[in-house]
Amino acid sequence: MNSRDRVLRTINHQDADRPPMDLGGAASSLNDLAYFNLKKHLGIQGDIEPFRLGTTSNYYDERVLFQLNIDFRRLIVKRKSNFPGIHENGSFTNEWGITYEKRGEYYEVTGNPLADASISEIANHCWPRVADFIDVEGLRADAKRMYESTDFALVARMPCWGLVDMAFQLRGMEKFLMDLIIEPQIARTLIMKILEFEINIYTLILEQIGDFQQIVETCDDLGSQKNLLFSERSFREIVKPSRTELNNEIKKKAPNAKIFLHCCGAIAKIIPDLIDTGIDILNPIQPNATGMDPQELKAKYGNQLVFHGCIDTQIAFRGSISDTEEEVKKKIAILYKDGGYIVAPANHVMSDVPVENIVALYRTVQNYHSWRLTK
């Protein structure tokens, strides 16, 4: 069975010859230092250009995917480099007017352009135009070539942050959380303006490649380790309608693709709402977050959702090779029934994860039949 067939069976809740394996998307990517460590470990020579700048995960190297037998390949839209750029202190400002500064391995937001804006100022803000900073030239040809000449499952990579993620960055996280409670109309206006942009960017991309994709990525981080970041009521009244509209527009442009949502944290309370919005695949299923027990989630939602991720990156993946192998076997035993599970780390792989464990994760899945038959 080839990779595309394996993925198609799995995301349509049918058993395949083994669970599909993923690495390198909206989540479950390699931090830059982890990438260089793994590349060296695998003996891969020669550098590649980063596909973006200013995040913790800037490299998408298909040579790594090939060696690990990853079943997916991503279509990544090219960006135009016309934002204001690097400042003297090393920070930079992007197309949205958001300023970031690198601190250690991470970039943190240090400038929120709409922090003090009123409703009218938000509505009349000079919002970025999609065509000004993404380049779709050659994108359709690339998608057609990959679809016809390879047997990988194709994924339209998430082209921007999610609705709430962008609101946090534009307004400031604390300010936006306060808006949800005391100025809900400001929060609603901001979400709707971000939605307008996101519909435009997904439309532009999917008009080029939607008919070749098996999965379209989206994201929004809505949970902490212990609970939702804000109330269920705020989600349902302010965020859910816009998330539903976005997913509906994606389905129009890529009717045969499944919608993938990356949503970190303890989000169990709103999983039925997320299903209502039209998502098909939920990532990352953080197993140590409150309420995110994979066995309970599979029992409740296994007929409605495909689960992606769930390999514990906080404890098991930082332990021994045998810890990693047992973690992979455990999660497959729980989640891979009638398909419905794509094996991947439960978040980005950081530089303190031993490279041997990364290899062990995918080798264990590759050996699925041999260890499964010995149980």
Short mmCIF file of C-alpha atoms in Angstrom, two decimals:
data_model
loop_
_atom_site.label_atom_id
_atom_site.label_comp_id
_atom_site.label_asym_id
_atom_site.label_seq_id
_atom_site.Cartn_x
_atom_site.Cartn_y
_atom_site.Cartn_z
CA MET A 1 0.00 0.00 0.00
CA ASN A 2 1.44 3.39 -0.92
CA SER A 3 1.42 6.47 1.30
CA ARG A 4 -1.53 8.22 -0.33
CA ASP A 5 -3.72 5.13 -0.20
CA ARG A 6 -2.70 4.55 3.43
CA VAL A 7 -3.61 8.11 4.40
CA LEU A 8 -6.87 8.13 2.46
CA ARG A 9 -8.02 4.94 4.17
CA THR A 10 -7.02 6.26 7.57
CA ILE A 11 -8.72 9.65 7.27
CA ASN A 12 -11.86 7.91 6.04
CA HIS A 13 -11.89 5.70 9.15
CA GLN A 14 -10.71 2.50 7.49
CA ASP A 15 -7.83 0.27 8.51
CA ALA A 16 -4.64 0.39 6.44
CA ASP A 17 -1.48 -1.72 6.43
CA ARG A 18 -0.04 0.49 9.19
CA PRO A 19 -0.79 3.91 10.71
CA PRO A 20 0.43 6.86 8.59
CA MET A 21 3.37 8.89 9.92
CA ASP A 22 3.73 12.66 9.79
CA LEU A 23 6.41 15.28 10.47
CA GLY A 24 6.73 18.88 9.43
CA GLY A 25 3.41 20.70 9.40
CA ALA A 26 1.55 23.35 11.38
CA ALA A 27 2.58 21.33 14.41
CA SER A 28 4.86 18.32 14.75
CA SER A 29 7.70 20.10 12.99
CA LEU A 30 11.36 20.20 13.95
CA ASN A 31 12.74 23.17 15.85
CA ASP A 32 15.70 24.51 13.85
CA LEU A 33 18.31 23.10 16.24
CA ALA A 34 16.50 19.75 16.34
CA TYR A 35 16.46 19.75 12.53
CA PHE A 36 20.22 20.34 12.29
CA ASN A 37 20.89 17.68 14.95
CA LEU A 38 18.73 15.12 13.14
CA LYS A 39 20.13 16.01 9.73
CA LYS A 40 23.66 15.38 11.04
CA HIS A 41 22.58 12.12 12.69
CA LEU A 42 21.06 10.89 9.42
CA GLY A 43 24.20 11.81 7.47
CA ILE A 44 22.45 14.30 5.19
CA GLN A 45 24.92 16.63 3.48
CA GLY A 46 24.28 20.10 2.07
CA ASP A 47 22.12 22.94 3.34
CA ILE A 48 18.72 24.06 2.12
CA GLU A 49 17.15 27.51 2.26
CA PRO A 50 14.59 28.09 5.02
CA PHE A 51 11.04 28.36 3.70
CA ARG A 52 10.38 31.23 6.12
CA LEU A 53 12.11 33.27 8.83
CA GLY A 54 11.24 34.46 12.30
CA THR A 55 9.86 31.31 13.94
CA THR A 56 11.30 28.35 15.81
CA SER A 57 10.78 25.95 12.86
CA ASN A 58 11.98 27.35 9.56
CA TYR A 59 13.18 24.31 7.58
CA TYR A 60 11.22 21.76 5.58
CA ASP A 61 13.73 19.21 4.29
CA GLU A 62 12.25 16.41 2.20
CA ARG A 63 15.51 14.45 2.51
CA VAL A 64 14.71 13.97 6.21
CA LEU A 65 11.14 12.95 5.38
CA PHE A 66 12.41 10.43 2.83
CA GLN A 67 14.80 8.77 5.30
CA LEU A 68 12.06 8.50 7.95
CA ASN A 69 9.46 7.22 5.43
CA ILE A 70 7.01 10.03 6.18
CA ASP A 71 3.71 9.59 4.31
CA PHE A 72 2.93 13.29 3.73
CA ARG A 73 4.34 16.13 1.65
CA ARG A 74 3.30 19.76 2.03
CA LEU A 75 2.61 22.50 -0.44
CA ILE A 76 4.10 25.64 1.08
CA VAL A 77 3.17 28.98 -0.41
CA LYS A 78 6.09 31.32 -1.12
CA ARG A 79 6.16 34.62 0.70
CA LYS A 80 7.22 37.98 -0.72
CA SER A 81 9.92 39.62 1.37
CA ASN A 82 8.46 43.11 1.51
CA PHE A 83 7.69 43.57 5.19
CA PRO A 84 9.64 46.30 7.03
CA GLY A 85 12.30 43.81 8.02
CA ILE A 86 15.00 43.56 10.63
CA HIS A 87 15.54 46.39 13.13
CA GLU A 88 18.88 47.36 14.66
CA ASN A 89 18.22 45.39 17.85
CA GLY A 90 17.53 42.20 15.85
CA SER A 91 13.75 42.35 16.17
CA PHE A 92 11.56 42.51 13.07
CA THR A 93 8.11 43.67 12.06
CA ASN A 94 5.90 41.59 9.76
CA GLU A 95 3.19 42.48 7.26
CA TRP A 96 0.60 42.88 10.02
CA GLY A 97 2.70 45.43 11.90
CA ILE A 98 3.47 42.91 14.66
CA THR A 99 6.98 43.13 16.10
CA TYR A 100 8.89 40.03 17.24
CA GLU A 101 12.13 39.62 19.14
CA LYS A 102 14.23 36.47 19.42
CA ARG A 103 14.81 35.23 22.95
CA GLY A 104 16.81 32.02 23.12
CA GLU A 105 15.31 29.52 20.67
CA TYR A 106 12.01 31.39 20.54
CA TYR A 107 10.54 34.54 19.04
CA GLU A 108 8.23 36.56 21.26
CA VAL A 109 5.78 39.28 20.30
CA THR A 110 6.98 42.64 21.60
CA GLY A 111 4.76 45.02 19.64
CA ASN A 112 0.96 44.79 19.24
CA PRO A 113 -0.26 47.31 16.62
CA LEU A 114 -3.90 47.28 17.74
CA ALA A 115 -3.32 47.23 21.50
CA ASP A 116 -5.15 50.52 22.08
CA ALA A 117 -7.43 50.60 19.04
CA SER A 118 -11.14 51.34 19.23
CA ILE A 119 -13.80 49.48 17.25
CA SER A 120 -13.73 52.09 14.49
CA GLU A 121 -9.94 52.07 14.39
CA ILE A 122 -9.94 48.29 14.06
CA ALA A 123 -12.55 48.43 11.31
CA ASN A 124 -10.63 51.12 9.41
CA HIS A 125 -7.15 49.73 10.07
CA CYS A 126 -4.86 49.34 7.05
CA TRP A 127 -5.16 45.56 6.87
CA PRO A 128 -2.58 43.65 4.81
CA ARG A 129 -3.57 42.56 1.30
CA VAL A 130 -2.97 38.90 0.61
CA ALA A 131 -1.58 39.50 -2.87
CA ASP A 132 1.04 41.86 -1.44
CA PHE A 133 2.93 39.20 0.47
CA ILE A 134 2.27 35.72 -0.94
CA ASP A 135 3.31 34.45 -4.34
CA VAL A 136 1.30 31.63 -5.94
CA GLU A 137 3.24 31.60 -9.21
CA GLY A 138 4.11 28.00 -10.05
CA LEU A 139 2.15 26.65 -7.08
CA ARG A 140 -0.42 24.79 -9.18
CA ALA A 141 2.27 23.26 -11.38
CA ASP A 142 4.10 22.04 -8.27
CA ALA A 143 0.92 20.53 -6.83
CA LYS A 144 0.04 18.80 -10.11
CA ARG A 145 3.56 17.39 -10.45
CA MET A 146 3.58 16.08 -6.87
CA TYR A 147 0.11 14.58 -7.23
CA GLU A 148 0.91 12.81 -10.51
CA SER A 149 4.53 11.78 -9.96
CA THR A 150 4.55 10.79 -6.29
CA ASP A 151 2.31 8.65 -4.12
CA PHE A 152 2.50 10.86 -1.03
CA ALA A 153 -0.57 12.39 0.62
CA LEU A 154 -0.54 16.13 -0.14
CA VAL A 155 -1.23 18.78 2.47
CA ALA A 156 -1.83 22.50 1.96
CA ARG A 157 0.30 23.90 4.75
CA MET A 158 -1.27 26.46 7.05
CA PRO A 159 -0.43 29.86 5.47
CA CYS A 160 -1.04 32.04 8.55
CA TRP A 161 -1.84 32.00 12.25
CA GLY A 162 -5.38 31.22 13.37
CA LEU A 163 -8.16 33.67 14.22
CA VAL A 164 -7.51 33.81 17.96
CA ASP A 165 -3.74 33.49 17.53
CA MET A 166 -3.75 36.58 15.32
CA ALA A 167 -6.04 38.45 17.72
CA PHE A 168 -3.60 37.76 20.56
CA GLN A 169 -0.71 39.08 18.49
CA LEU A 170 -2.49 42.15 17.12
CA ARG A 171 -4.19 43.18 20.34
CA GLY A 172 -2.01 41.57 23.01
CA MET A 173 -3.09 38.38 24.74
CA GLU A 174 -4.13 39.97 28.03
CA LYS A 175 -5.99 42.80 26.29
CA PHE A 176 -7.90 40.46 23.97
CA LEU A 177 -8.88 38.17 26.85
CA MET A 178 -10.24 41.21 28.66
CA ASP A 179 -12.09 42.27 25.50
CA LEU A 180 -13.88 38.93 25.42
CA ILE A 181 -15.38 39.72 28.82
CA ILE A 182 -15.85 43.49 29.00
CA GLU A 183 -15.68 44.64 25.35
CA PRO A 184 -17.04 41.69 23.36
CA GLN A 185 -17.90 43.88 20.37
CA ILE A 186 -14.23 44.83 20.01
CA ALA A 187 -13.28 41.15 20.16
CA ARG A 188 -15.96 40.26 17.61
CA THR A 189 -14.90 43.05 15.23
CA LEU A 190 -11.26 42.00 15.41
CA ILE A 191 -12.05 38.32 14.79
CA MET A 192 -14.25 39.21 11.82
CA LYS A 193 -11.52 41.37 10.22
CA ILE A 194 -9.00 38.55 10.65
CA LEU A 195 -11.55 36.13 9.19
CA GLU A 196 -11.88 38.30 6.09
CA PHE A 197 -8.12 38.10 5.55
CA GLU A 198 -7.97 34.36 6.18
CA ILE A 199 -10.80 33.61 3.74
CA ASN A 200 -8.90 35.62 1.12
CA ILE A 201 -5.60 33.82 1.68
CA TYR A 202 -7.11 30.31 1.70
CA THR A 203 -9.17 31.19 -1.38
CA LEU A 204 -6.14 32.41 -3.32
CA ILE A 205 -4.12 29.31 -2.44
CA LEU A 206 -6.84 26.69 -2.80
CA GLU A 207 -8.03 28.04 -6.14
CA GLN A 208 -4.59 26.95 -7.33
CA ILE A 209 -4.14 23.62 -5.54
CA GLY A 210 -7.37 22.62 -3.78
CA ASP A 211 -8.21 19.82 -6.19
CA PHE A 212 -4.89 18.06 -5.49
CA GLN A 213 -4.97 18.16 -1.67
CA GLN A 214 -5.97 15.43 0.73
CA ILE A 215 -5.67 17.73 3.78
CA VAL A 216 -5.82 21.48 4.41
CA GLU A 217 -4.16 22.75 7.59
CA THR A 218 -5.62 25.38 9.93
CA CYS A 219 -4.78 26.35 13.51
CA ASP A 220 -5.86 28.15 16.66
CA ASP A 221 -4.37 27.57 20.12
CA LEU A 222 -7.31 27.72 22.54
CA GLY A 223 -6.10 25.85 25.62
CA SER A 224 -3.49 25.91 28.34
CA GLN A 225 -2.17 22.79 30.06
CA LYS A 226 -5.05 22.91 32.56
CA ASN A 227 -8.06 24.53 30.86
CA LEU A 228 -9.38 26.63 28.02
CA LEU A 229 -7.78 30.07 27.64
CA PHE A 230 -11.23 31.65 27.84
CA SER A 231 -14.81 30.59 28.47
CA GLU A 232 -16.85 28.20 26.39
CA ARG A 233 -19.45 30.95 26.05
CA SER A 234 -16.94 33.37 24.53
CA PHE A 235 -15.80 30.69 22.11
CA ARG A 236 -19.34 29.86 21.04
CA GLU A 237 -20.53 33.44 20.71
CA ILE A 238 -17.48 35.15 19.21
CA VAL A 239 -15.04 32.63 17.72
CA LYS A 240 -17.11 29.63 16.61
CA PRO A 241 -19.21 31.43 13.96
CA SER A 242 -16.09 32.76 12.24
CA ARG A 243 -14.29 29.42 12.48
CA THR A 244 -17.34 27.76 10.89
CA GLU A 245 -17.43 30.31 8.07
CA LEU A 246 -13.71 29.82 7.37
CA ASN A 247 -14.08 26.03 7.24
CA ASN A 248 -17.09 26.34 4.93
CA GLU A 249 -15.07 28.47 2.53
CA ILE A 250 -12.18 26.00 2.61
CA LYS A 251 -14.56 23.15 1.77
CA LYS A 252 -15.84 25.08 -1.24
CA LYS A 253 -12.31 25.38 -2.67
CA ALA A 254 -11.09 21.92 -1.65
CA PRO A 255 -14.24 19.78 -1.44
CA ASN A 256 -12.38 16.46 -1.32
CA ALA A 257 -9.89 17.48 1.36
CA LYS A 258 -10.15 17.00 5.11
CA ILE A 259 -9.74 20.05 7.35
CA PHE A 260 -6.94 19.73 9.91
CA LEU A 261 -6.99 21.89 13.06
CA HIS A 262 -3.96 22.38 15.27
CA CYS A 263 -5.32 23.38 18.69
CA CYS A 264 -3.07 23.01 21.73
CA GLY A 265 -3.95 22.33 25.31
CA ALA A 266 -6.92 21.27 27.42
CA ILE A 267 -9.70 21.79 24.88
CA ALA A 268 -11.95 18.79 25.67
CA LYS A 269 -14.89 21.03 26.64
CA ILE A 270 -15.19 22.46 23.12
CA ILE A 271 -14.35 19.44 20.98
CA PRO A 272 -18.05 19.00 20.05
CA ASP A 273 -18.09 22.66 19.00
CA LEU A 274 -14.96 22.19 16.90
CA ILE A 275 -16.63 19.25 15.17
CA ASP A 276 -19.63 21.50 14.52
CA THR A 277 -17.36 24.00 12.75
CA GLY A 278 -16.41 21.34 10.21
CA ILE A 279 -13.00 20.06 11.25
CA ASP A 280 -12.07 16.47 10.37
CA ILE A 281 -8.59 16.02 11.90
CA LEU A 282 -7.63 17.25 15.38
CA ASN A 283 -4.05 17.89 16.44
CA PRO A 284 -2.02 17.69 18.68
CA ILE A 285 -3.98 15.75 21.37
CA GLN A 286 -1.61 16.69 24.20
CA PRO A 287 -1.84 13.59 26.42
CA ASN A 288 -0.70 15.37 29.60
CA ALA A 289 -3.22 18.22 29.34
CA THR A 290 -6.30 18.09 31.56
CA GLY A 291 -9.17 16.14 30.03
CA MET A 292 -7.23 15.02 26.98
CA ASP A 293 -6.97 11.33 27.79
CA PRO A 294 -6.70 9.67 24.36
CA GLN A 295 -8.72 6.61 25.39
CA GLU A 296 -11.68 8.78 26.41
CA LEU A 297 -11.39 10.95 23.31
CA LYS A 298 -11.32 7.92 21.02
CA ALA A 299 -14.39 6.48 22.73
CA LYS A 300 -16.33 9.75 22.47
CA TYR A 301 -15.24 11.11 19.09
CA GLY A 302 -13.51 8.30 17.22
CA ASN A 303 -16.33 8.07 14.68
CA GLN A 304 -16.24 11.82 13.98
CA LEU A 305 -12.58 12.79 14.20
CA VAL A 306 -9.22 11.61 12.99
CA PHE A 307 -6.59 12.16 15.69
CA HIS A 308 -3.14 13.46 14.78
CA GLY A 309 -0.14 13.60 17.09
CA CYS A 310 -0.51 12.45 20.73
CA ILE A 311 3.07 11.13 21.08
CA ASP A 312 4.07 12.71 24.38
CA THR A 313 6.85 15.26 23.80
CA GLN A 314 7.02 16.42 27.42
CA ILE A 315 8.15 13.21 29.15
CA ALA A 316 8.36 10.03 27.04
CA PHE A 317 10.03 11.61 24.01
CA ARG A 318 12.74 13.08 26.24
CA GLY A 319 13.40 9.75 27.93
CA SER A 320 15.08 6.62 26.58
CA ILE A 321 14.61 4.91 23.24
CA SER A 322 12.52 2.24 24.95
CA ASP A 323 10.35 4.97 26.53
CA THR A 324 9.66 6.33 23.05
CA GLU A 325 8.96 2.90 21.58
CA GLU A 326 6.48 2.05 24.35
CA GLU A 327 4.78 5.43 23.99
CA VAL A 328 4.26 4.88 20.25
CA LYS A 329 2.91 1.35 20.75
CA LYS A 330 0.57 2.53 23.51
CA LYS A 331 -0.92 5.37 21.45
CA ILE A 332 -1.39 3.19 18.37
CA ALA A 333 -3.16 0.56 20.48
CA ILE A 334 -5.56 3.21 21.81
CA LEU A 335 -6.18 5.38 18.76
CA TYR A 336 -5.62 3.25 15.66
CA LYS A 337 -8.91 1.40 15.39
CA ASP A 338 -10.86 1.66 12.14
CA GLY A 339 -8.11 3.98 10.98
CA GLY A 340 -8.57 7.39 12.52
CA TYR A 341 -5.02 8.02 13.77
CA ILE A 342 -1.94 9.64 12.24
CA VAL A 343 1.22 9.13 14.28
CA ALA A 344 3.22 12.29 15.01
CA PRO A 345 4.77 14.12 17.95
CA ALA A 346 2.24 16.03 20.07
CA ASN A 347 3.96 19.30 19.25
CA HIS A 348 7.11 20.70 17.67
CA VAL A 349 10.22 18.65 18.39
CA MET A 350 12.64 20.74 20.43
CA SER A 351 16.42 20.54 20.54
CA ASP A 352 16.51 18.65 23.87
CA VAL A 353 14.83 15.59 22.33
CA PRO A 354 17.50 12.95 21.56
CA VAL A 355 17.77 12.36 17.83
CA GLU A 356 17.78 8.63 18.49
CA ASN A 357 14.26 8.98 19.89
CA ILE A 358 13.04 10.75 16.76
CA VAL A 359 14.31 7.88 14.64
CA ALA A 360 12.89 5.34 17.11
CA LEU A 361 9.41 6.89 16.86
CA TYR A 362 9.18 6.33 13.12
CA ARG A 363 11.05 3.02 13.12
CA THR A 364 8.53 1.65 15.63
CA VAL A 365 5.63 2.53 13.34
CA GLN A 366 7.46 1.03 10.37
CA ASN A 367 7.77 -2.20 12.34
CA TYR A 368 4.08 -2.13 13.26
CA HIS A 369 3.28 -5.61 11.99
CA SER A 370 6.22 -7.36 13.65
CA TRP A 371 5.60 -6.07 17.20
CA ARG A 372 1.82 -6.17 16.87
CA LEU A 373 1.88 -9.87 16.02
CA THR A 374 4.09 -10.68 19.02
CA LYS A 375 1.70 -9.12 21.57
#
